[in-house]
Coordinates of C-alpha atoms and ligand atoms in Angstrom, one line a residue:
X1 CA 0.0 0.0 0.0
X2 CA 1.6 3.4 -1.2
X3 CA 1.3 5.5 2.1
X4 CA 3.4 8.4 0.8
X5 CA 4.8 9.8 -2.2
X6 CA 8.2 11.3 -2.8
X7 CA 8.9 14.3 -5.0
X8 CA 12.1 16.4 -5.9
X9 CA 11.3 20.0 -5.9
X10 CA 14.4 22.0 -7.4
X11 CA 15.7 24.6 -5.5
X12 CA 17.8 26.6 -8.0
X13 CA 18.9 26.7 -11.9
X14 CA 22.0 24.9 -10.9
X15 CA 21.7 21.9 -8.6
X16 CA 19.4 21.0 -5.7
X17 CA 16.2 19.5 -4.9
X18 CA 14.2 18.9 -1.7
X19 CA 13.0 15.9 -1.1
X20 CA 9.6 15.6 -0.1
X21 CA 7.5 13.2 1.4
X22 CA 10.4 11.0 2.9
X23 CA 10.5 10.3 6.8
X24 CA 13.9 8.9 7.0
X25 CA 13.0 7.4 10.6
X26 CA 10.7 4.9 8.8
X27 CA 12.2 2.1 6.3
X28 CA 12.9 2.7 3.2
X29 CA 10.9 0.6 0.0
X30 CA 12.9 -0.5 -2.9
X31 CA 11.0 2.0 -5.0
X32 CA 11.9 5.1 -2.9
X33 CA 15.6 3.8 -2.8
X34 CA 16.0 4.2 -6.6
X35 CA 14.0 7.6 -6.4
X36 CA 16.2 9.1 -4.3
X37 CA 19.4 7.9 -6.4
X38 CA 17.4 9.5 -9.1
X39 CA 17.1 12.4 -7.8
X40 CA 20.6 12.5 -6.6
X41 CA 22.0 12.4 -10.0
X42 CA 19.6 14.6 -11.4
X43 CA 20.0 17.4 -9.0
X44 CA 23.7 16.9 -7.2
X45 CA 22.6 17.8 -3.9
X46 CA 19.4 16.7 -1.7
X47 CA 18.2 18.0 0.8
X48 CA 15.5 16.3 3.3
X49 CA 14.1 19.5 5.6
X50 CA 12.4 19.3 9.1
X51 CA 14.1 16.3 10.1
X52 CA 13.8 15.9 14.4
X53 CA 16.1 13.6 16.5
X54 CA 17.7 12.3 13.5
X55 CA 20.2 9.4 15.0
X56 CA 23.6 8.6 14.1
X57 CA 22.4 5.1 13.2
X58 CA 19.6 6.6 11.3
X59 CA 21.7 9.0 9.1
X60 CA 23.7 6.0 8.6
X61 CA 21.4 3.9 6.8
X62 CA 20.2 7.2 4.7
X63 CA 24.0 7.1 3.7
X64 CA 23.6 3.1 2.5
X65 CA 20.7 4.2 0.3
X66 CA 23.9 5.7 -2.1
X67 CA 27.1 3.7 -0.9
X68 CA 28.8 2.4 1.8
X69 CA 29.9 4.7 4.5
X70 CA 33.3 5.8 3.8
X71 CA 36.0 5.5 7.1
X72 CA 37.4 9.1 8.2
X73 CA 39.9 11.0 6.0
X74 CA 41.5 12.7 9.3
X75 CA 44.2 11.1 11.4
X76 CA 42.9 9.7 14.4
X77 CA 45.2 12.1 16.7
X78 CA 42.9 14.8 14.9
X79 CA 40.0 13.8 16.0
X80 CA 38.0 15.7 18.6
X81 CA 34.9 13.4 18.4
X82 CA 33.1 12.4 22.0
X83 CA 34.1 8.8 23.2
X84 CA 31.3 6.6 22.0
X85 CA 30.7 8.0 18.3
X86 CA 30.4 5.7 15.6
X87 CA 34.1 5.6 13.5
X88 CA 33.0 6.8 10.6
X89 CA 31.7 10.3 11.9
X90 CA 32.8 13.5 12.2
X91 CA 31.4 16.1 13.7
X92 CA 31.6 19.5 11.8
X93 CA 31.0 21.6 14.5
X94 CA 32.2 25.1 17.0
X95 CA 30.9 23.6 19.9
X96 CA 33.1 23.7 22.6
X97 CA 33.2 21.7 25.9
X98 CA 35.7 23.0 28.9
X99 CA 36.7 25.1 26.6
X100 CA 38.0 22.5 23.6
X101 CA 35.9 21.9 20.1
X102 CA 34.3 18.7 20.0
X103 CA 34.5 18.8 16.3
X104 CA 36.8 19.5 13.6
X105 CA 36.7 22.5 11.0
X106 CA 34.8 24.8 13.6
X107 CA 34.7 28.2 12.3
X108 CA 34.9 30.4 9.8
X109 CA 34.8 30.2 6.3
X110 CA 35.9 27.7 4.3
X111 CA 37.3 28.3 0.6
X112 CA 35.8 25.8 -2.5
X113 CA 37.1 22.1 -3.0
X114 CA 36.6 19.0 -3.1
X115 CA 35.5 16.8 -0.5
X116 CA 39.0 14.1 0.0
X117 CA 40.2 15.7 -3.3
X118 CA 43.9 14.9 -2.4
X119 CA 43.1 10.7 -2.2
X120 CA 43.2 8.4 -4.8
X121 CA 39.3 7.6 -4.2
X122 CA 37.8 10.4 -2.9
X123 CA 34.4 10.2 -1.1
X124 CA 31.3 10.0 -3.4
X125 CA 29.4 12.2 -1.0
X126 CA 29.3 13.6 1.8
X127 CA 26.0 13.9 4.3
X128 CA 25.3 16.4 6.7
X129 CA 22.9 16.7 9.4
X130 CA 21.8 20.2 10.9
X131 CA 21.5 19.3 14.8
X132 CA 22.1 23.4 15.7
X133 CA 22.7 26.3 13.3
X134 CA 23.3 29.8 13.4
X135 CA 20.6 32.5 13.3
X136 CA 22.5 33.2 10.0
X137 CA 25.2 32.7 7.9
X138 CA 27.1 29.5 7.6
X139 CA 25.4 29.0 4.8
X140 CA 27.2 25.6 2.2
X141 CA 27.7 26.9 -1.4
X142 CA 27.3 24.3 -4.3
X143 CA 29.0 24.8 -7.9
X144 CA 27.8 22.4 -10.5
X145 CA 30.8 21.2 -12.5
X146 CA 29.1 19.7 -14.9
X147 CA 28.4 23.2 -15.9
X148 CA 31.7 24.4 -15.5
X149 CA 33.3 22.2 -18.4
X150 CA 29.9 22.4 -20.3
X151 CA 30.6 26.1 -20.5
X152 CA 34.5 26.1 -20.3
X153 CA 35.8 28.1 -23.1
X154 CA 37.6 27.0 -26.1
X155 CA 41.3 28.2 -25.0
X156 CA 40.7 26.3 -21.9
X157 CA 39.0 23.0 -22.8
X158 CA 42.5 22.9 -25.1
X159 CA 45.0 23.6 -21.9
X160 CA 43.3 21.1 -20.0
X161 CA 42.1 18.0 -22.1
X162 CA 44.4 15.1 -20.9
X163 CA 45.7 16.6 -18.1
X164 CA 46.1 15.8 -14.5
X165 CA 45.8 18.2 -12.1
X166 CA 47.9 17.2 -8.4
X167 CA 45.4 17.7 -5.5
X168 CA 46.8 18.3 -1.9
X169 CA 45.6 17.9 2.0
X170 CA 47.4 21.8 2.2
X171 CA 43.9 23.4 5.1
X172 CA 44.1 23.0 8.7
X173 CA 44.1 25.2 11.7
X174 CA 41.4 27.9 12.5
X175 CA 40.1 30.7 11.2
X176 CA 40.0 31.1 6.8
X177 CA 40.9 27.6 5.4
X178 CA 42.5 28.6 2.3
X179 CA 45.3 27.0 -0.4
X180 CA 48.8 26.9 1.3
X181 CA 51.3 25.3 -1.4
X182 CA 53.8 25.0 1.6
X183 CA 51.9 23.2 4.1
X184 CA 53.9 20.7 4.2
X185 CA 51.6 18.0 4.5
X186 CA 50.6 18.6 0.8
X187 CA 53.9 16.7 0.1
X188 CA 52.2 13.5 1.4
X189 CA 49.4 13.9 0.9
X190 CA 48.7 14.0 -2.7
X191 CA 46.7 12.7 -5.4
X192 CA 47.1 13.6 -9.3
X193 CA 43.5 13.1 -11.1
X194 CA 42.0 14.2 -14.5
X195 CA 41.0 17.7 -15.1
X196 CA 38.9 16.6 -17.6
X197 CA 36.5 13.8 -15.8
X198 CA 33.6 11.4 -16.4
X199 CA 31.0 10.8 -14.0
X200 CA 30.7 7.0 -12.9
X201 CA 26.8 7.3 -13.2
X202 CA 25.7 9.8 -15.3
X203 CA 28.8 9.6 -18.1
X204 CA 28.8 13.4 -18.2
X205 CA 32.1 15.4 -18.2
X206 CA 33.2 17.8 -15.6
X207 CA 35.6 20.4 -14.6
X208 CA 37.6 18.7 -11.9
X209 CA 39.4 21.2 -9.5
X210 CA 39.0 23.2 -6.9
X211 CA 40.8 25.8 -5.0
X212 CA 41.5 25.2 -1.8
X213 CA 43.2 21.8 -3.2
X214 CA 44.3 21.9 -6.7
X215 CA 48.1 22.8 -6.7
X216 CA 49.6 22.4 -10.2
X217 CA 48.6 20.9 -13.2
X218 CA 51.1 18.2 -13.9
X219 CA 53.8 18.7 -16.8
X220 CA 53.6 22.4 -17.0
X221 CA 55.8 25.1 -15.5
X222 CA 54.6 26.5 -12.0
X223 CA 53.9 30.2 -13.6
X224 CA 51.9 28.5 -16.4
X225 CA 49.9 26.0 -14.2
X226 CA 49.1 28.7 -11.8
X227 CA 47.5 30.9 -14.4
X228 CA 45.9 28.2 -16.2
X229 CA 44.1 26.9 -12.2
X230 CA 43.2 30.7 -11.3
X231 CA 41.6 31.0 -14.4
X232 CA 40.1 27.4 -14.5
X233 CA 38.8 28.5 -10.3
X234 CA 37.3 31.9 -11.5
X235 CA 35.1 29.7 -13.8
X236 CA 34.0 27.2 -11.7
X237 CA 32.7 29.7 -9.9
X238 CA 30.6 31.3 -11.4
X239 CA 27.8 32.2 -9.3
X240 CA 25.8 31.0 -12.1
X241 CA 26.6 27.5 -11.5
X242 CA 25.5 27.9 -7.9
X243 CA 22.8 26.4 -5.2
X244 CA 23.0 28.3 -1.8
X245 CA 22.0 26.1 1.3
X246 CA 21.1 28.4 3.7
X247 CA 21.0 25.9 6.9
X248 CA 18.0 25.0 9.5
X249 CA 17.9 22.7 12.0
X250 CA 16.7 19.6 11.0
X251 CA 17.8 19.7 7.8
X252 CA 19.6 16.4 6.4
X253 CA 21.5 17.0 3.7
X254 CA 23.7 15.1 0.7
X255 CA 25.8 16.4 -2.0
X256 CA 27.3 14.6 -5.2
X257 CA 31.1 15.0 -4.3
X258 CA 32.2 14.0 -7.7
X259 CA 30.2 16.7 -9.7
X260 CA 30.4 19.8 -7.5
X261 CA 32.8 21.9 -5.1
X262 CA 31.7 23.3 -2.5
X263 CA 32.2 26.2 0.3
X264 CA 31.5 28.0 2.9
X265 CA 30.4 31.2 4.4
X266 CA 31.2 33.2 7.0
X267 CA 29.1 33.0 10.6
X268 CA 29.4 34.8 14.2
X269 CA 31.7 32.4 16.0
X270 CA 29.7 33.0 19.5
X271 CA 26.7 31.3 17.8
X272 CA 26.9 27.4 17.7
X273 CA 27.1 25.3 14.4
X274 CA 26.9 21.6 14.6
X275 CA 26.2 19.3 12.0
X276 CA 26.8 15.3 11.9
X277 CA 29.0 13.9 8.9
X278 CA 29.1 11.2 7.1
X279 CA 30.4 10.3 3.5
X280 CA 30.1 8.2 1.2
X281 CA 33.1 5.6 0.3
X282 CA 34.4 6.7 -3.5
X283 CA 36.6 5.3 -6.3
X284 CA 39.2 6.7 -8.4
X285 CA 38.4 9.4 -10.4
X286 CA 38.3 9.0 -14.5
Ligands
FE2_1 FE1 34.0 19.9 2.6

């Protein structure tokens, strides 16, 4: 007996789509399983709105609808999580307990990338769960690269066709998280990938870099591959290609981490922001 009915309602030009009619507390029917994958390629981004009390447990098996749950990224001596969290989460969060953040990127604003961008097989997406937001600001940014390479120019789509482009773990500390070439953890941890990439499930090409990560574009001289990223950056984003998710508690939300990059804005620091992560286990990018 159909007791409810999903829907995707689009939230901008660019990528985005509430989903309606879905009460991720109850199970889950074959049928709304291969909606919501639908919808998820269609749109890039989903977002599920009014959500109360959502568990760990629960978000978890909202995750397995897409993937398996991917293990953390971090080193475990940067973890701040609470004893007693499942592994595989991370809270993104300011909230501070005798005086120490429970969670890890806690304030500020955060510059565009790439979810993992640096590892061979970097998450497929990435879920977040509102459990308390700012009265404003904070707000996640989208860019759809899918539109990015579909409107690169020319000039461009020649610099970059067959090209890698070497991604590094080069953010950390507090405040801005912006690119830093000479962290030198960007050393180790690196990962070259296409510019130039195919999506695994739709077969559509995308621009693939982002700013915060990309570092040079291998097999070109640092002055050129700087020129050809900051111009390649200033395209992908275009505020054009963008969906602002302007947060509220109980939101649950889940981006396509191989089609979009994605930032974030500024918020007052004495306000709390706490959201619940989870991603989504990847594989290499082609
Ligand atoms: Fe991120």
């Amino acid at each position: 007996m159909l007791t409810h009915r999903l829907e995707a309602i689009r939230m901008s030009a660019a990528a985005g789509a509430e989903a309606r009619g879905l009460d991720p507390s109850r199970p889950l029917t074959d049928a709304d399983r291969d909606f919501l994958r639908k919808a998820w390629r269609e749109h890039l981004v989903l977002v599920v709105r009014g959500v109360a009390d959502l568990s760990a447990a629960a978000q978890m098996d909202f995750c397995r609808v897409f993937g398996e749950i991917g293990a953390r990224a971090r080193p475990a001596e940067t973890r701040h999580e609470p004893d007693g969290a499942p592994a595989e989460v991370m809270y993104v969060s300011n909230k501070r307990e005798n005086g120490r953040v429970i969670g890890s990127i806690p304030d500020g604003e955060m510059e565009w990338h790439i979810d993992q961008s640096y590892m061979a097989n970097p998450a497929k997406g990435t879920c977040l769960y509102a459990i308390e937001v700012p009265r404003e600001g904070g707000d996640t940014m989208f860019g759809n690269l899918y539109q990015a390479w579909e409107t690169l120019p020319d000039d461009l789509r020649r610099a970059v066709e067959g090209r890698k482009v070497v991604n590094a773990y080069g953010h950390g500390g507090y405040g801005i998280q912006t690119r830093d070439a000479n962290d030198p953890r960007a050393a180790t941890r690196s990962h070259a990938h296409p510019i130039v990439a195919t999506h695994p499930d739709t077969g559509r090409k995308l621009l693939y870099v982002n700013r915060l990560m990309s570092l040079r574009v291998e097999g070109l001289p640092e002055d050129e591959s700087d020129e050809l990223l900051f111009r390649l950056f200033d395209h992908a984003e275009n505020p054009e290609f963008r969906f602002t998710h302007k947060w509220k508690q109980g939101d649950l939300l889940l981006w396509d981490n191989r089609c979009t990059i994605h930032a974030r804005a500024d918020f007052d620091k004495t306000q709390t922001r706490h959201l619940r992560r989870f991603s989504i286990r990847g594989d290499a990018v082609t």
